[in-house]
mmCIF file of C-alpha atoms in Angstrom:
data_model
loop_
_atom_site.group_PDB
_atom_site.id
_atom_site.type_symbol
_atom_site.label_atom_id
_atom_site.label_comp_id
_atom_site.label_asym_id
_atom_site.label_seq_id
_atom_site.Cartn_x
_atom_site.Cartn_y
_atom_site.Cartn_z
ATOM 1 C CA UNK P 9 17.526 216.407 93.935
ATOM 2 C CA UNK P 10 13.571 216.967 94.353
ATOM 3 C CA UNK P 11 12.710 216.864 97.812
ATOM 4 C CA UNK P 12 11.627 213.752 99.455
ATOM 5 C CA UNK P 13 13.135 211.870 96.321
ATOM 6 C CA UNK P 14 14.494 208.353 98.091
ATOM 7 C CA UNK P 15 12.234 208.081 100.776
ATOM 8 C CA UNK P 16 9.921 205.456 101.176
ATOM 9 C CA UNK P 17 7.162 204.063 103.594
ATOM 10 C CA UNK P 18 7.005 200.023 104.763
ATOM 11 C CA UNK P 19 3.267 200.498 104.453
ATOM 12 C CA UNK P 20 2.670 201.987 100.690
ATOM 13 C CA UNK P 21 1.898 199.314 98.778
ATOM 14 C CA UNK P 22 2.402 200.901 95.717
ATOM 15 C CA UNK P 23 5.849 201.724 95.943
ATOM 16 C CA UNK P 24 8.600 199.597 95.579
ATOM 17 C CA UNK P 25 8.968 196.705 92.709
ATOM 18 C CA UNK P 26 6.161 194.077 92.874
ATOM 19 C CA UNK P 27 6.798 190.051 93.144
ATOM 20 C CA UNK P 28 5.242 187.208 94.089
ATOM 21 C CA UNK P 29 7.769 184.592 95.482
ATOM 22 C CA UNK P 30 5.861 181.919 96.784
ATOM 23 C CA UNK P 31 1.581 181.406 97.427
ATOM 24 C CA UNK P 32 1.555 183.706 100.357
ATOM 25 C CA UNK P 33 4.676 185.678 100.167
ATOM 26 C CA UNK P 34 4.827 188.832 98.307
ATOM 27 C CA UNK P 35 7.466 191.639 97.949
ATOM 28 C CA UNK P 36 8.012 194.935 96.922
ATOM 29 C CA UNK P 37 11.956 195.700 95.662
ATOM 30 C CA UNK P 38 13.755 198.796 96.154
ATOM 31 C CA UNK P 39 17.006 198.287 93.917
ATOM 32 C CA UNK P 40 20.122 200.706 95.541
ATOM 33 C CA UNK P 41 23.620 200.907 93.879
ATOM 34 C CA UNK P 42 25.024 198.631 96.427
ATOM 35 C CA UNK P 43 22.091 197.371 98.551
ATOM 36 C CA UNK P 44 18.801 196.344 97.743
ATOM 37 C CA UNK P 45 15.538 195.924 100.298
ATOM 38 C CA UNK P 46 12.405 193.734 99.846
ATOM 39 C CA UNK P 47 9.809 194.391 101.982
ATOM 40 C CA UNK P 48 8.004 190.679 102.493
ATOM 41 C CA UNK P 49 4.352 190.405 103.371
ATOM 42 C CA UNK P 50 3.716 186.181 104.437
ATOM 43 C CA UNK P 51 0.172 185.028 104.773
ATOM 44 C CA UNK P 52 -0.573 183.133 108.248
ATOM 45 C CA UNK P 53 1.365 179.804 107.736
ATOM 46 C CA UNK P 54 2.756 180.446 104.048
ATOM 47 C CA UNK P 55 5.975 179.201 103.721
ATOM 48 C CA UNK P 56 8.994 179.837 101.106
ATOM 49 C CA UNK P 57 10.946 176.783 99.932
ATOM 50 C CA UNK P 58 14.417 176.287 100.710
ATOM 51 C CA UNK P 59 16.742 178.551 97.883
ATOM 52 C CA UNK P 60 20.239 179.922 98.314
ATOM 53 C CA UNK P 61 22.187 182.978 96.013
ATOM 54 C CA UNK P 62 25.406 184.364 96.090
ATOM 55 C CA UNK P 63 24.257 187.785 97.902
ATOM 56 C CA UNK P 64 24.434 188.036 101.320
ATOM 57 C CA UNK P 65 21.374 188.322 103.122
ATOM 58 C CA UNK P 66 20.125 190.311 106.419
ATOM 59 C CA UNK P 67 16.617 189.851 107.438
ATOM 60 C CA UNK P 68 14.442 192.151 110.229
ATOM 61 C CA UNK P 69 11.423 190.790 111.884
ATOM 62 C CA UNK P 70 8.948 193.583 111.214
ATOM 63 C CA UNK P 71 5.558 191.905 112.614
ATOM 64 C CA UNK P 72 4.436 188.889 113.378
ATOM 65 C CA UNK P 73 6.994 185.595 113.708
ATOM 66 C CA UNK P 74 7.701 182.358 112.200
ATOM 67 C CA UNK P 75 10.490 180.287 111.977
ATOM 68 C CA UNK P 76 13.720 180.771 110.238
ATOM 69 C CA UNK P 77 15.521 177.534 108.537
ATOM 70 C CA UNK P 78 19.128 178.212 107.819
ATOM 71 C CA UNK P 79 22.248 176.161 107.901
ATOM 72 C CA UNK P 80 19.855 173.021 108.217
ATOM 73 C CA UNK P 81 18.830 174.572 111.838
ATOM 74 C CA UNK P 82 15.201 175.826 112.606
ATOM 75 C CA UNK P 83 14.934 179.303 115.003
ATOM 76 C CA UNK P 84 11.914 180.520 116.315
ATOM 77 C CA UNK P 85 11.950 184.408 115.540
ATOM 78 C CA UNK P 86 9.484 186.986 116.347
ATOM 79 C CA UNK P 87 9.049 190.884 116.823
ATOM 80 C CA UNK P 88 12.457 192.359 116.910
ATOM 81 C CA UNK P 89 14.378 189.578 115.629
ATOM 82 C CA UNK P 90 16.890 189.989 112.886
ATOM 83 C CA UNK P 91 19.145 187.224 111.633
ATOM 84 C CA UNK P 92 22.577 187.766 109.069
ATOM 85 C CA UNK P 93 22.205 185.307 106.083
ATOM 86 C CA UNK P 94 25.949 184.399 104.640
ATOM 87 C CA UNK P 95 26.333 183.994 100.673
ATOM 88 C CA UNK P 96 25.047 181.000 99.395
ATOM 89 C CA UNK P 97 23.676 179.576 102.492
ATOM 90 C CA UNK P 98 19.997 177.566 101.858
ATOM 91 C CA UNK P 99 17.344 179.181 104.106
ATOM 92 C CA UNK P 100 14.105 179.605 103.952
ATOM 93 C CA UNK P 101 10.849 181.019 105.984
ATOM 94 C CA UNK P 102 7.763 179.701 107.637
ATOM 95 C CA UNK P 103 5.441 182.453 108.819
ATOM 96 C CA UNK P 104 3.619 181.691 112.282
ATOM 97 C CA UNK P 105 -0.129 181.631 112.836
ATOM 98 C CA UNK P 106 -0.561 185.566 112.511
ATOM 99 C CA UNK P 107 1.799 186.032 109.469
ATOM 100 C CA UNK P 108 4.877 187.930 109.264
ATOM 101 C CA UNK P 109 6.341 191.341 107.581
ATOM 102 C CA UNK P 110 10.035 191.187 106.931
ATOM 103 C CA UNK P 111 12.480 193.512 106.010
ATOM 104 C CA UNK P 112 15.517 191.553 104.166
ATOM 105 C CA UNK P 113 18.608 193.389 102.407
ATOM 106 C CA UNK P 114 20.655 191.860 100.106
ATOM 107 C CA UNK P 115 24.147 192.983 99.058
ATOM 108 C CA UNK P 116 25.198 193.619 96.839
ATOM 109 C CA UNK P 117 21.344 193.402 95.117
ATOM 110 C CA UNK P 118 19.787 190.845 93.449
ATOM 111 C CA UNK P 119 20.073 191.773 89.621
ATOM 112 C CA UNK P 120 17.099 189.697 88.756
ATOM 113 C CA UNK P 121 14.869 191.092 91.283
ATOM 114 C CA UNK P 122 15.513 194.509 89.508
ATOM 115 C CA UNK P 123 12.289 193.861 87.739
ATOM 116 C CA UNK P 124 9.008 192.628 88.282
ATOM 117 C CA UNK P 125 8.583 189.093 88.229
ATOM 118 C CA UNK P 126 8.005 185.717 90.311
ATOM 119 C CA UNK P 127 10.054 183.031 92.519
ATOM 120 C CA UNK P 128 12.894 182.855 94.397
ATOM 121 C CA UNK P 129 15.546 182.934 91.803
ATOM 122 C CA UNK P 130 16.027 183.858 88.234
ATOM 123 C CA UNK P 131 13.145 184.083 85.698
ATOM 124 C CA UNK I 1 26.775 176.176 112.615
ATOM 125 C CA UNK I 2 26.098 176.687 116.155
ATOM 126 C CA UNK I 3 22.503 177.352 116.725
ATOM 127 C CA UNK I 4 21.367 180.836 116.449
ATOM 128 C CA UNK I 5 24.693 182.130 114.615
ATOM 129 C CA UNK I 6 24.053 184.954 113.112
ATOM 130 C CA UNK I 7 21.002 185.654 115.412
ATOM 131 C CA UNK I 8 19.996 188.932 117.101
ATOM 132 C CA UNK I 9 17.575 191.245 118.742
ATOM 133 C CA UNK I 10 16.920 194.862 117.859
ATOM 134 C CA UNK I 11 16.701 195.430 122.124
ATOM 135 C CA UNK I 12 19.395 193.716 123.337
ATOM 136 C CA UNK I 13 22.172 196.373 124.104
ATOM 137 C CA UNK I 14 24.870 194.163 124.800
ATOM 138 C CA UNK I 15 25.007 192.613 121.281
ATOM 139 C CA UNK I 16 26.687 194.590 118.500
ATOM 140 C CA UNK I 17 29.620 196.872 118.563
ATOM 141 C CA UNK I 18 29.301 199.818 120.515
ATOM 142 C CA UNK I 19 29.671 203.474 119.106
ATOM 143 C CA UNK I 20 29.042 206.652 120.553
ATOM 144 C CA UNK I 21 28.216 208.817 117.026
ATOM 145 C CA UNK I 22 27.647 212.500 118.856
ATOM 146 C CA UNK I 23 26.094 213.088 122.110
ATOM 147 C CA UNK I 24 22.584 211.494 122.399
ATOM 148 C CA UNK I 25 23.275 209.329 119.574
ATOM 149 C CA UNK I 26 24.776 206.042 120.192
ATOM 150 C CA UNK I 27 24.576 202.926 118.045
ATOM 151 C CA UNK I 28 25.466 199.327 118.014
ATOM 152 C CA UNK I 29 27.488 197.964 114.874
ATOM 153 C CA UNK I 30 26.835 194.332 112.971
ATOM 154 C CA UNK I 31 29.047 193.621 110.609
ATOM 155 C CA UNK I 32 28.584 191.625 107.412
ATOM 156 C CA UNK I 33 30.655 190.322 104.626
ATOM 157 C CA UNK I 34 28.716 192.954 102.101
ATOM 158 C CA UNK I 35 26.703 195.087 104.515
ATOM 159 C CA UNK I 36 26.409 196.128 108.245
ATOM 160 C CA UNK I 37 23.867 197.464 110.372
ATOM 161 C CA UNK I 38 23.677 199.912 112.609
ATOM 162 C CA UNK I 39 21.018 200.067 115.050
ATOM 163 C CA UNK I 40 20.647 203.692 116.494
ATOM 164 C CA UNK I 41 19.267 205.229 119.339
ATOM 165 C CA UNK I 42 18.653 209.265 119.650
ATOM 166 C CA UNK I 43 17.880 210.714 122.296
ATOM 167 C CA UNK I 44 14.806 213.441 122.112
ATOM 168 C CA UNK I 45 15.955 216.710 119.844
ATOM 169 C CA UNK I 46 19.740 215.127 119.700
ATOM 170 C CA UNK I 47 21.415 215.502 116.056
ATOM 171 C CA UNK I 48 23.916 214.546 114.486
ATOM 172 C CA UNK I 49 26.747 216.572 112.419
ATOM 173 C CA UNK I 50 26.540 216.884 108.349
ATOM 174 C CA UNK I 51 29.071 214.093 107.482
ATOM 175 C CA UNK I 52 29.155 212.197 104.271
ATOM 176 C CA UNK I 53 31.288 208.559 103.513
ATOM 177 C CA UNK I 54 31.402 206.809 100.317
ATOM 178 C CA UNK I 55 29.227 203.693 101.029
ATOM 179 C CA UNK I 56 25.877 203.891 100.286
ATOM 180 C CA UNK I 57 23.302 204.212 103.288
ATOM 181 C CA UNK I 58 19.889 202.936 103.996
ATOM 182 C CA UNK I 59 17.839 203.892 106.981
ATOM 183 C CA UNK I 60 14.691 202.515 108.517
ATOM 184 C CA UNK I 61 12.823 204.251 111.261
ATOM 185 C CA UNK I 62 11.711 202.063 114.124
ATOM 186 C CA UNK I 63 10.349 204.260 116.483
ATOM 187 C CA UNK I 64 9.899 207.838 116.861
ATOM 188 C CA UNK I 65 10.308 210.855 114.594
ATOM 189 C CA UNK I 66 12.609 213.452 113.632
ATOM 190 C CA UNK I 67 13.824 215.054 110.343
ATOM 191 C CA UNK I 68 16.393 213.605 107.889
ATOM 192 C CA UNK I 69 18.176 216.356 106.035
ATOM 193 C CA UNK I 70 20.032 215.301 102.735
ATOM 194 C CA UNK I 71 21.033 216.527 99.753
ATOM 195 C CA UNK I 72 20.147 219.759 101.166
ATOM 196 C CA UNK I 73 16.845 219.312 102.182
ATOM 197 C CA UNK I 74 14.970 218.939 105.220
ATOM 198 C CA UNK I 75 12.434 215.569 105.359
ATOM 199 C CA UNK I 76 10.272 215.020 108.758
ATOM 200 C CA UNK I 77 10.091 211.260 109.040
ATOM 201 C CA UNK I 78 8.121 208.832 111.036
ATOM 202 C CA UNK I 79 8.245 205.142 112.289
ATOM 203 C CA UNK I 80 7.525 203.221 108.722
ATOM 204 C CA UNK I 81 8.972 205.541 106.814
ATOM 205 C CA UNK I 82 12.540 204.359 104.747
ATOM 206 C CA UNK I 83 15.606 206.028 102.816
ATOM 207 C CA UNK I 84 18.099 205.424 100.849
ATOM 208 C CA UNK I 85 21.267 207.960 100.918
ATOM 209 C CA UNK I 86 23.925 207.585 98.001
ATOM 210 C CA UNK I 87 27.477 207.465 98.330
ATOM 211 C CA UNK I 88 28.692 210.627 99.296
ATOM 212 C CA UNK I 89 25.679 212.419 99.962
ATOM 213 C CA UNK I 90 26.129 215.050 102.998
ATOM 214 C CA UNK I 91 23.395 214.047 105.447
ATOM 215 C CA UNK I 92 22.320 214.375 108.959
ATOM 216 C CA UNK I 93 19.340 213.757 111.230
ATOM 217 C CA UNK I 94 17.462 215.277 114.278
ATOM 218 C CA UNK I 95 14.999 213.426 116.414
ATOM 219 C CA UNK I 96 11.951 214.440 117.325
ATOM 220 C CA UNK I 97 10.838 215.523 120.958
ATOM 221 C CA UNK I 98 10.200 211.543 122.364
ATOM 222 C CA UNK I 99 13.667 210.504 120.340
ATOM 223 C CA UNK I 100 14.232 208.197 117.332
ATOM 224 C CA UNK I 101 15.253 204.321 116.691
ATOM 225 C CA UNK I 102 16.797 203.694 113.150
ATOM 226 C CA UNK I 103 17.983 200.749 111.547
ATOM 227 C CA UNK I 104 20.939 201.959 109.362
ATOM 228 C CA UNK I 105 22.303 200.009 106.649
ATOM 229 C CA UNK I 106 25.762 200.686 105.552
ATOM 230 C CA UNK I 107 27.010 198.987 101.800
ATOM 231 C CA UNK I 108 29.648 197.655 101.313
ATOM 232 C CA UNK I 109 30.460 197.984 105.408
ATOM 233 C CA UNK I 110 32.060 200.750 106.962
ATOM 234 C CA UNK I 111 35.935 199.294 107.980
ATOM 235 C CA UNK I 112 36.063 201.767 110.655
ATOM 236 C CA UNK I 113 32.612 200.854 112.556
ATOM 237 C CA UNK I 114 33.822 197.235 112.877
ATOM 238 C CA UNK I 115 35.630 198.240 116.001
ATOM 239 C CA UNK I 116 34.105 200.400 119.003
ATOM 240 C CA UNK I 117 34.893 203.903 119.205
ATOM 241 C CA UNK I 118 33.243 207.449 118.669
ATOM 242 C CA UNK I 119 32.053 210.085 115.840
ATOM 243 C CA UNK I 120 30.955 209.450 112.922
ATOM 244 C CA UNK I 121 34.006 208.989 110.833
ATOM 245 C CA UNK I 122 37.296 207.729 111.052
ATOM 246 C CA UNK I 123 39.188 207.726 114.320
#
C-alpha cells in the first residue's frame, strides 16, 4: 500500500467524486466496500427535495445549520448535530441563512453515486 | 416517530454506548441497522493497540492531531483530514500532544460494540 493511500481531507475539493444534487447542493463521493461518504456543500437557503433509498443513512453537521425533515417531522440542527436516517425513510435538507457542510454515510453505498452525475436518485 | 428519534450531539456524553477502548481512549457507540459510529475521545499522546476486525472502518478527525498508522505506515493527521481502513487492515492511532476527537465509522456494525464494555475487541 503507498503511503497516505485512503486518506482524504473535508476541504480538497478535488478529491472525492463530483455531483450536483440539487441548485445549491453539491457533493463529492468517496465509494468504500461497505460504506460510502458524501461530503455536502449547501448554499445559504438551498434546499434538497424530499427523496428516500433503500441505504441507510447517517448525517454529521459539519458547519453551519438548517433544518432536517424526516419522518414528516422538521428538527432544527446545527454545529455538532448528527441524525441516523433508517432505509427508505423520505427526508430531506434545508440549509439555514449561512449554509451548511454535511458529512452523510450511506451503507451499504449508493451504487449509482459510484460515478459522477446529478440528482438525488438514479440517472 | 417521536420527535428527534434518531437525533444526537457529537458533545453530549451521556448519549451513546459507553466503551473504554485502552487507557485515554474512550468512545461512545451508535448503532445502526448497516453502520455505527463511534465517537472517540483521546487523551493527549494516548494510543491505542494494533488490532484489526473484519468490518470496514472510516474515520473523521474532529479535533486535534495525532498519527494514524495502517497498513504499516505511519500518517500524521489533522482536524479535516478523513480515512478509510479496509476490512482487516492492522491499524492503530496516537494523538497528538492537545489529544484527538474522531468520528469512527464501523460497516456493517460491530455486534460486540452494541453493548458497553472495554478493549477493542471482543469481550
Amino acid at each position: 500500500m503507498s503511503k497516505e493511500q485512503f486518506f482524504y481531507k473535508l476541504s480538497d475539493q478535488a478529491q472525492g467524486i463530483s455531483r450536483d444534487l440539487a441548485p445549491g447542493l453539491k457533493t463529492r463521493i468517496f465509494p468504500g466496500d461497505q460504506a460510502m461518504l458524501s461530503i455536502v456543500t449547501i448554499a445559504p437557503n438551498a434546499e434538497g427535495q424530499l427523496h428516500n433509498h433503500p441505504e441507510e443513512q447517517w448525517g454529521v453537521m459539519l458547519e453551519g445549520s438548517g433544518v432536517r425533515t424526516q419522518g414528516g417531522e422538521d428538527v432544527n440542527v446545527s454545529v455538532g448535530d448528527f441524525w441516523r436516517t433508517p432505509a427508505n425513510l423520505p427526508h430531506r435538507f434545508k440549509a439555514g441563512s449561512k449554509g451548511a457542510l454535511i458529512l452523510d454515510i450511506f451503507s451499504p453505498p449508493r451504487e449509482e453515486y459510484r460515478k459522477p452525475g446529478s440528482g438525488f436518485s438514479k440517472d
